[in-house]
DNA sequence: CCAGATATTATGCATCCGTATAATTTCTGG
DNA sequence: CCAGAAATTATACGGATGCATAATATCTGG
């Protein structure tokens, strides 16, 4: 009655790493740091736990890789959200706002991931650096969109004023992201985007609100 | 060389429970769920781990109690923030905004606590109910302050519009709470309150910005 | 001041955790 | 088609964790 050894197929190292990273992100989103054990990661990725150590020196190294991959994906999604550079600045800003307030950027998964990682970020300088870089990249992009949309109407805020506007608009986005993620059933479809566009439009004195959604 | 048994003094049950609850909150804020072990809780509270079970059936019950206590304190702090009912509505709204964006309501501790509890909230219906109740209590209070400040100037928004304004203003507060807590060193003192007052003042078309801080 | 009640400590246990290491299967180049 | 490389599995280990239970010190009522 000797247990037969589990069969397996070799896989591309890149693909295996990606599977392990995806498993960490799924588990972090679903159950928080407590649910992220090497055994759970291995099961989710469809391998045995020894393999993790073959690709990552420690569990912490794997989690670092997962966080970096997640933030890179988020940054890329934000970059793509505004659309072609050649489009009208106001349309680009509108699209950026809408994308920031709808899945996959804004949903309960990203909230859970943020919450699951924040304590590690506080402790690990490398993760903190990744965190700050990603945050500022997002805000700088928003600020650039704002400045161009204003410039189109011959309004040219100074650096300080541009920073203040970007922080305030970013706060609206973050706050609505937070509220939608924390209370997913408390808002009608499209309501969050409508409120966000309205509030940011008011702050910037720009016609952002989509008439169809009001 | 028999180890002498640790001396102790009996304490009021209420006080002991409060000590244990405070230990859980401190540990959650400092190290997240991973740092909240029965041994760490006991050490922080100055007792031995067996005592925890004497007051709470399980660790989970203690954590529930800690979360409930924290949310009650936050709700009470928000209630007190606006000041006397008799004061001018605009002043009360100003104070509420300032209090919401400064310690002890807004700091890295409350962010860490939120992050540390959010996964438990998702899993435990009782904690979820506490969470939603506290959130809506905060927003309802903000909405009432907004409506009164507008009414003072003979502006009477409908229920839908009042809700939209409250959600948007609340998003500004939540978003800035988030940003200040996530990047504590990225903002000058008073900058967050100034930006928040400015943005909310613009959204509501009310003179909220404090001239001294600009 | 003492005896009962109980708050508190001390110890033990089964389980899970991350990591280390050995055994085996799969794949590739010649 | 086979031999060597290495990807993958299997097993083991020390320590931590939550919970249970036994032992003991502290307090209170009479």
XYZ file of C-alpha atoms (C1' of nucleotides) in Angstrom:
488
model
C 0.000 0.000 0.000
C 2.871 2.310 -0.726
C 1.504 5.720 -1.629
C 2.391 6.480 -5.217
C 4.449 9.580 -5.686
C 2.551 12.445 -7.262
C 3.175 12.884 -10.989
C 4.098 16.277 -12.338
C 5.231 18.104 -15.473
C 8.041 20.592 -15.581
C 7.049 24.147 -16.273
C 8.708 27.286 -17.497
C 10.355 29.005 -14.501
C 8.707 32.325 -15.367
C 5.327 30.674 -15.449
C 5.875 28.925 -12.122
C 6.926 32.141 -10.479
C 3.843 33.822 -11.871
C 1.645 31.031 -10.512
C 3.152 31.354 -7.057
C 2.800 35.140 -7.153
C -0.831 34.830 -8.245
C -1.500 32.385 -5.432
C -0.078 34.823 -2.879
C -2.225 37.668 -4.216
C -5.382 35.550 -4.245
C -4.826 34.344 -0.699
C -3.931 37.792 0.587
C -7.080 39.237 -0.949
C -9.282 36.448 0.346
C -8.025 35.899 3.861
C -5.366 38.465 4.650
C -1.837 37.773 5.862
C -3.034 35.010 8.168
C -4.184 32.957 5.221
C -0.900 33.234 3.365
C 0.996 30.140 4.519
C 3.471 28.217 2.421
C 1.168 25.230 2.427
C -1.831 27.269 1.275
C 0.277 28.963 -1.408
C 1.498 25.623 -2.702
C -1.972 24.130 -2.793
C -3.411 27.148 -4.591
C -0.608 27.083 -7.149
C -0.999 23.336 -7.654
C 2.448 22.361 -6.413
C 3.968 21.071 -3.189
C 5.481 23.391 -0.665
C 9.074 22.390 -1.279
C 8.908 23.988 -4.715
C 8.398 27.424 -3.255
C 11.832 27.319 -1.764
C 13.251 26.277 -5.099
C 12.109 29.562 -6.618
C 12.256 31.898 -3.648
C 14.774 31.868 -0.814
C 12.134 32.650 1.805
C 8.413 33.214 2.012
C 9.137 36.902 2.550
C 10.969 37.083 -0.788
C 7.949 35.585 -2.515
C 5.627 38.060 -0.883
C 7.901 40.932 -1.906
C 7.727 39.679 -5.479
C 3.945 39.414 -5.295
C 3.560 42.947 -3.986
C 5.880 44.353 -6.627
C 3.980 42.517 -9.378
C 0.651 43.797 -8.068
C 1.787 47.412 -7.899
C 3.320 47.195 -11.369
C 0.018 45.936 -12.749
C -1.906 48.717 -11.027
C 0.468 51.390 -12.286
C 0.227 50.028 -15.805
C -3.564 49.923 -15.623
C -3.630 53.577 -14.562
C -1.237 54.509 -17.349
C -3.408 52.821 -19.958
C -6.670 54.180 -18.561
C -6.393 57.694 -19.943
C -6.120 56.486 -23.532
C -4.093 57.903 -26.445
C -1.959 60.958 -25.748
C -3.432 62.662 -28.769
C -6.996 62.653 -27.407
C -8.560 65.784 -25.907
C -7.230 66.328 -22.333
C -10.707 66.557 -20.859
C -11.700 63.191 -22.322
C -8.498 61.646 -21.017
C -9.146 62.989 -17.532
C -12.727 61.695 -17.661
C -11.571 58.225 -18.657
C -8.863 58.211 -16.014
C -11.416 59.036 -13.310
C -13.881 56.408 -14.520
C -11.198 53.731 -14.717
C -9.902 54.601 -11.257
C -13.357 54.093 -9.789
C -14.315 50.816 -11.464
C -12.861 47.297 -11.503
C -10.206 46.101 -11.819
C -8.601 49.192 -10.263
C -11.355 49.798 -7.743
C -12.972 46.762 -6.201
C -12.958 44.840 -2.956
C -9.966 42.806 -4.087
C -7.630 45.785 -4.367
C -8.843 47.036 -0.988
C -8.108 43.681 0.589
C -4.698 43.566 -1.001
C -3.867 47.031 0.222
C -4.924 46.144 3.737
C -3.087 42.847 3.633
C 0.180 44.411 2.578
C 0.250 47.642 4.567
C 1.846 46.153 7.659
C 4.579 44.531 5.644
C 5.132 47.828 3.847
C 5.696 49.548 7.157
C 8.326 47.032 8.182
C 10.184 46.390 4.945
C 12.088 49.376 3.458
C 12.114 47.830 -0.020
C 8.350 47.414 0.000
C 7.938 50.916 1.381
C 9.971 52.297 -1.511
C 7.829 50.400 -4.025
C 4.722 51.669 -2.281
C 5.740 55.328 -2.352
C 6.950 55.149 -5.924
C 3.668 53.670 -7.129
C 1.557 56.117 -5.166
C 3.438 59.142 -6.436
C 3.453 57.809 -10.009
C -0.330 57.615 -9.872
C -0.709 61.100 -8.430
C 1.813 62.618 -10.819
C -0.116 61.173 -13.707
C -3.348 62.617 -12.362
C -1.651 65.981 -11.870
C -0.376 65.974 -15.462
C -3.861 65.248 -16.772
C -5.315 68.020 -14.645
C -2.732 70.561 -15.739
C -3.316 69.790 -19.415
C -7.080 69.939 -19.088
C -6.777 73.322 -17.397
C -4.190 74.576 -19.867
C -6.589 73.828 -22.690
C -8.830 76.516 -21.201
C -5.920 78.878 -20.667
C -5.744 78.283 -16.943
C -2.171 77.810 -15.774
C -1.883 76.966 -12.065
C 1.489 77.311 -10.337
C 3.343 74.265 -9.081
C 1.961 74.584 -5.542
C -1.608 75.011 -6.723
C -1.274 72.109 -9.148
C -0.001 69.895 -6.332
C -2.889 70.902 -4.079
C -5.440 70.173 -6.761
C -3.890 66.805 -7.534
C -3.863 65.816 -3.856
C -7.484 66.855 -3.419
C -8.673 65.055 -6.559
C -6.628 62.015 -5.645
C -8.260 62.074 -2.222
C -11.675 61.960 -3.866
C -10.594 58.963 -5.925
C -9.005 57.199 -2.960
C -11.949 57.934 -0.723
C -14.497 56.632 -3.209
C -12.318 53.600 -3.913
C -12.318 53.006 -0.208
C -16.046 53.454 0.241
C -17.016 51.333 -2.740
C -14.690 48.590 -1.595
C -15.736 48.751 2.015
C -19.474 48.847 1.317
C -19.880 47.198 -2.091
C -23.668 47.035 -1.904
C -24.280 50.566 -0.679
C -24.049 52.266 -4.063
C -26.003 51.989 -7.298
C -24.089 51.081 -10.471
C -22.426 54.136 -11.890
C -23.179 56.166 -8.791
C -19.576 56.207 -7.625
C -18.258 57.366 -10.986
C -20.966 60.035 -11.186
C -20.165 61.371 -7.729
C -16.435 61.277 -8.371
C -16.696 63.081 -11.697
C -19.023 65.637 -10.167
C -16.825 66.351 -7.163
C -13.605 66.554 -9.155
C -15.311 68.658 -11.799
C -16.390 71.083 -9.095
C -12.939 71.193 -7.481
C -11.307 71.911 -10.840
C -14.178 73.990 -12.252
C -14.201 71.760 -15.324
C -17.233 70.187 -17.052
C -16.456 66.597 -16.131
C -19.854 65.291 -15.075
C -21.335 62.893 -17.583
C -24.846 64.082 -18.257
C -26.086 60.605 -19.098
C -25.342 59.388 -15.616
C -27.164 62.020 -13.616
C 16.169 26.480 42.771
C 12.441 26.218 42.465
C 11.171 29.154 40.418
C 8.996 31.312 42.602
C 5.467 31.737 41.353
C 4.743 35.177 39.986
C 2.938 37.460 42.436
C -0.181 39.300 41.328
C -3.019 41.466 42.539
C -6.634 40.933 41.686
C -8.180 43.552 39.500
C -11.626 44.769 38.652
C -13.013 42.568 35.850
C -13.976 45.626 33.797
C -10.481 46.984 34.094
C -8.900 43.669 33.122
C -11.101 43.379 30.090
C -10.169 46.917 29.111
C -6.472 46.101 29.494
C -6.802 43.063 27.262
C -8.776 45.034 24.687
C -6.175 47.804 24.711
C -3.407 45.252 24.239
C -5.174 43.813 21.199
C -5.614 47.253 19.647
C -1.997 48.217 20.276
C -0.681 45.008 18.793
C -3.006 45.153 15.799
C -1.924 48.711 15.081
C 1.758 47.931 15.491
C 2.151 44.606 13.738
C -1.147 43.634 12.164
C -3.039 40.401 12.711
C 0.166 38.369 12.634
C 1.396 40.078 15.768
C -1.784 39.437 17.726
C -1.033 36.160 19.503
C -2.419 35.191 22.884
C 1.078 35.267 24.323
C 1.806 38.731 22.952
C -1.564 40.010 24.195
C -0.898 38.640 27.668
C 2.570 40.125 27.836
C 1.331 43.530 26.668
C -1.472 43.494 29.211
C 0.873 42.412 31.986
C -0.779 39.073 32.688
C -0.226 35.454 31.713
C -1.986 33.887 28.802
C -4.279 31.674 30.808
C -6.103 34.739 32.072
C -7.328 35.622 28.618
C -9.391 32.494 28.523
C -10.815 33.357 31.919
C -12.358 36.516 30.477
C -12.978 35.540 26.868
C -14.018 32.141 25.562
C -11.724 32.389 22.545
C -9.193 34.742 21.058
C -11.754 35.594 18.404
C -14.221 36.785 21.055
C -11.571 39.076 22.495
C -10.791 40.501 19.079
C -14.496 41.103 18.447
C -14.678 43.016 21.711
C -11.608 45.049 20.787
C -13.029 45.995 17.409
C -16.361 47.002 18.892
C -14.625 49.144 21.530
C -12.480 50.838 18.906
C -15.412 51.680 16.650
C -17.418 52.997 19.587
C -14.562 55.302 20.528
C -14.227 56.547 16.953
C -17.941 57.215 16.652
C -17.940 59.099 19.935
C -14.915 61.148 18.873
C -16.697 62.145 15.673
C -19.823 63.060 17.622
C -17.864 65.309 19.959
C -15.780 66.877 17.209
C -18.374 69.297 15.883
C -18.848 70.976 19.256
C -21.986 72.418 20.833
C -25.209 72.123 18.865
C -25.868 75.800 19.419
C -22.764 76.960 17.560
C -22.978 78.326 14.014
C -23.361 75.428 11.527
C -20.431 76.559 9.427
C -18.109 76.543 12.446
C -19.323 73.103 13.420
C -18.662 71.768 9.929
C -15.191 73.333 9.939
C -14.349 71.719 13.263
C -15.697 68.363 12.147
C -13.501 68.427 9.055
C -10.410 69.468 11.009
C -10.979 66.798 13.644
C -11.544 64.128 11.000
C -8.206 64.910 9.404
C -6.009 65.099 12.505
C -5.101 62.687 15.297
C -6.540 60.812 17.028
C -9.152 60.234 14.302
C -6.728 60.422 11.404
C -3.297 58.961 11.930
C -1.314 55.901 11.012
C -2.723 54.021 13.985
C -6.322 54.178 12.791
C -5.201 53.130 9.309
C -3.341 50.172 10.715
C -6.316 49.182 12.817
C -8.642 49.393 9.876
C -6.296 47.290 7.763
C -5.788 44.795 10.536
C -9.498 44.267 11.068
C -10.884 44.409 7.542
C -10.402 40.729 6.795
C -12.111 39.715 9.988
C -14.948 42.091 9.155
C -15.463 40.334 5.853
C -15.738 36.962 7.531
C -17.734 37.757 10.666
C -21.320 39.015 10.134
C -21.430 40.628 13.576
C -18.276 42.611 12.880
C -19.592 43.544 9.458
C -22.753 44.937 11.027
C -20.711 46.988 13.510
C -18.593 48.248 10.648
C -21.498 49.376 8.483
C -23.320 50.963 11.375
C -20.289 53.031 12.368
C -19.561 54.064 8.816
C -23.097 55.210 8.145
C -23.310 56.991 11.492
C -20.273 59.019 10.542
C -21.610 59.878 7.122
C -25.077 60.709 8.412
C -23.538 63.104 10.867
C -21.524 64.760 8.127
C -24.643 64.992 5.981
C -26.591 66.660 8.796
C -23.829 69.231 9.296
C -23.732 69.936 5.573
C -27.500 70.353 5.305
C -27.593 72.791 8.211
C -24.682 74.832 6.903
C -26.412 75.090 3.525
C -29.784 75.847 5.086
C -28.245 78.786 6.924
C -27.692 80.317 3.494
C -31.153 79.379 2.294
C -29.952 76.491 0.177
C -32.138 73.423 0.595
C -30.869 70.387 -1.339
C -33.199 67.443 -1.882
C -32.532 64.102 -0.221
C -30.712 62.690 -3.249
C -28.538 65.745 -3.636
C -27.760 65.826 0.086
C -26.714 62.187 -0.068
C -24.477 62.821 -3.057
C -22.820 65.762 -1.383
C -22.248 63.801 1.805
C -20.707 60.886 -0.054
C -18.418 63.182 -2.012
C -17.299 65.130 1.077
C -16.877 61.918 2.998
C -14.739 60.599 0.158
C -12.473 63.624 0.490
C -12.117 62.965 4.214
C -11.537 59.239 3.754
C -9.119 59.780 0.922
C -7.031 62.287 2.853
C -7.167 60.048 5.931
C -5.813 57.355 3.704
C -3.072 59.400 2.153
C -1.917 60.965 5.378
C -1.842 57.587 7.068
C -0.142 55.810 4.221
C 2.493 58.482 3.623
C 2.842 60.263 6.964
C 5.897 62.245 5.929
C 4.666 63.397 2.552
C 2.623 66.338 3.818
C 3.444 69.512 5.714
C 1.664 70.125 9.052
C -1.768 71.541 8.431
C -1.538 70.872 4.716
C -4.040 68.015 4.842
C -6.614 70.066 6.739
C -6.122 73.007 4.381
C -6.587 70.840 1.300
C -9.578 69.071 2.799
C -11.316 72.281 3.827
C -10.588 73.802 0.448
C -11.901 70.852 -1.531
C -15.034 70.405 0.568
C -15.656 74.146 0.549
C -15.502 74.089 -3.246
C -17.790 71.060 -3.525
C -20.368 72.696 -1.254
C -19.737 76.274 -2.408
C -19.254 77.306 1.200
C -16.440 79.478 2.655
C -14.723 76.737 4.643
C -11.072 77.379 3.881
C -9.202 78.798 6.830
C -7.334 81.848 5.550
C -4.619 81.520 8.165
C -3.557 78.174 6.777
C -3.155 79.051 3.170
C -8.554 35.542 61.279
C -9.975 31.931 58.703
C -12.371 29.407 55.126
C -14.473 29.448 50.863
C -14.613 31.577 46.254
C -12.297 32.770 42.330
C -8.842 35.425 39.939
C -4.457 34.332 38.340
C -0.460 31.528 37.235
C 1.792 27.383 35.470
C 2.088 23.517 32.605
C 0.881 20.428 28.938
C -0.879 19.135 24.278
C -2.126 18.762 19.484
C -1.616 21.386 15.474
C 0.332 24.460 12.246
C 4.147 27.273 10.750
C 8.601 28.164 7.918
C 12.646 26.061 6.629
C 15.981 22.400 5.586
C 17.321 18.287 3.200
C 16.922 13.973 0.863
C 14.677 11.174 -2.674
C 12.657 10.831 -7.230
C 10.782 12.072 -11.525
C 10.969 14.652 -15.778
C 13.223 16.647 -19.487
C 17.012 17.660 -22.827
C 21.445 17.222 -25.594
C 24.192 14.373 -27.887
C 17.941 6.187 -26.129
C 20.466 7.259 -22.431
C 22.992 9.958 -19.065
C 23.255 14.047 -16.657
C 20.893 18.213 -14.994
C 17.473 20.131 -12.440
C 12.570 20.619 -11.441
C 9.517 18.633 -8.293
C 7.966 15.752 -4.503
C 8.442 13.846 0.131
C 9.755 13.926 4.775
C 11.589 15.756 8.922
C 12.510 19.238 12.546
C 12.393 22.960 15.882
C 9.562 26.477 17.255
C 5.161 29.031 17.703
C 0.258 28.993 18.245
C -4.510 28.454 20.447
C -6.719 25.926 23.777
C -7.338 22.924 27.893
C -6.485 21.760 32.596
C -4.281 21.645 37.028
C -2.135 24.202 40.776
C -1.939 28.254 43.710
C -2.243 32.874 45.388
C -5.350 36.674 46.545
C -9.372 38.591 48.260
C -13.806 38.835 50.911
C -17.617 37.727 54.230
C -18.547 36.177 58.454
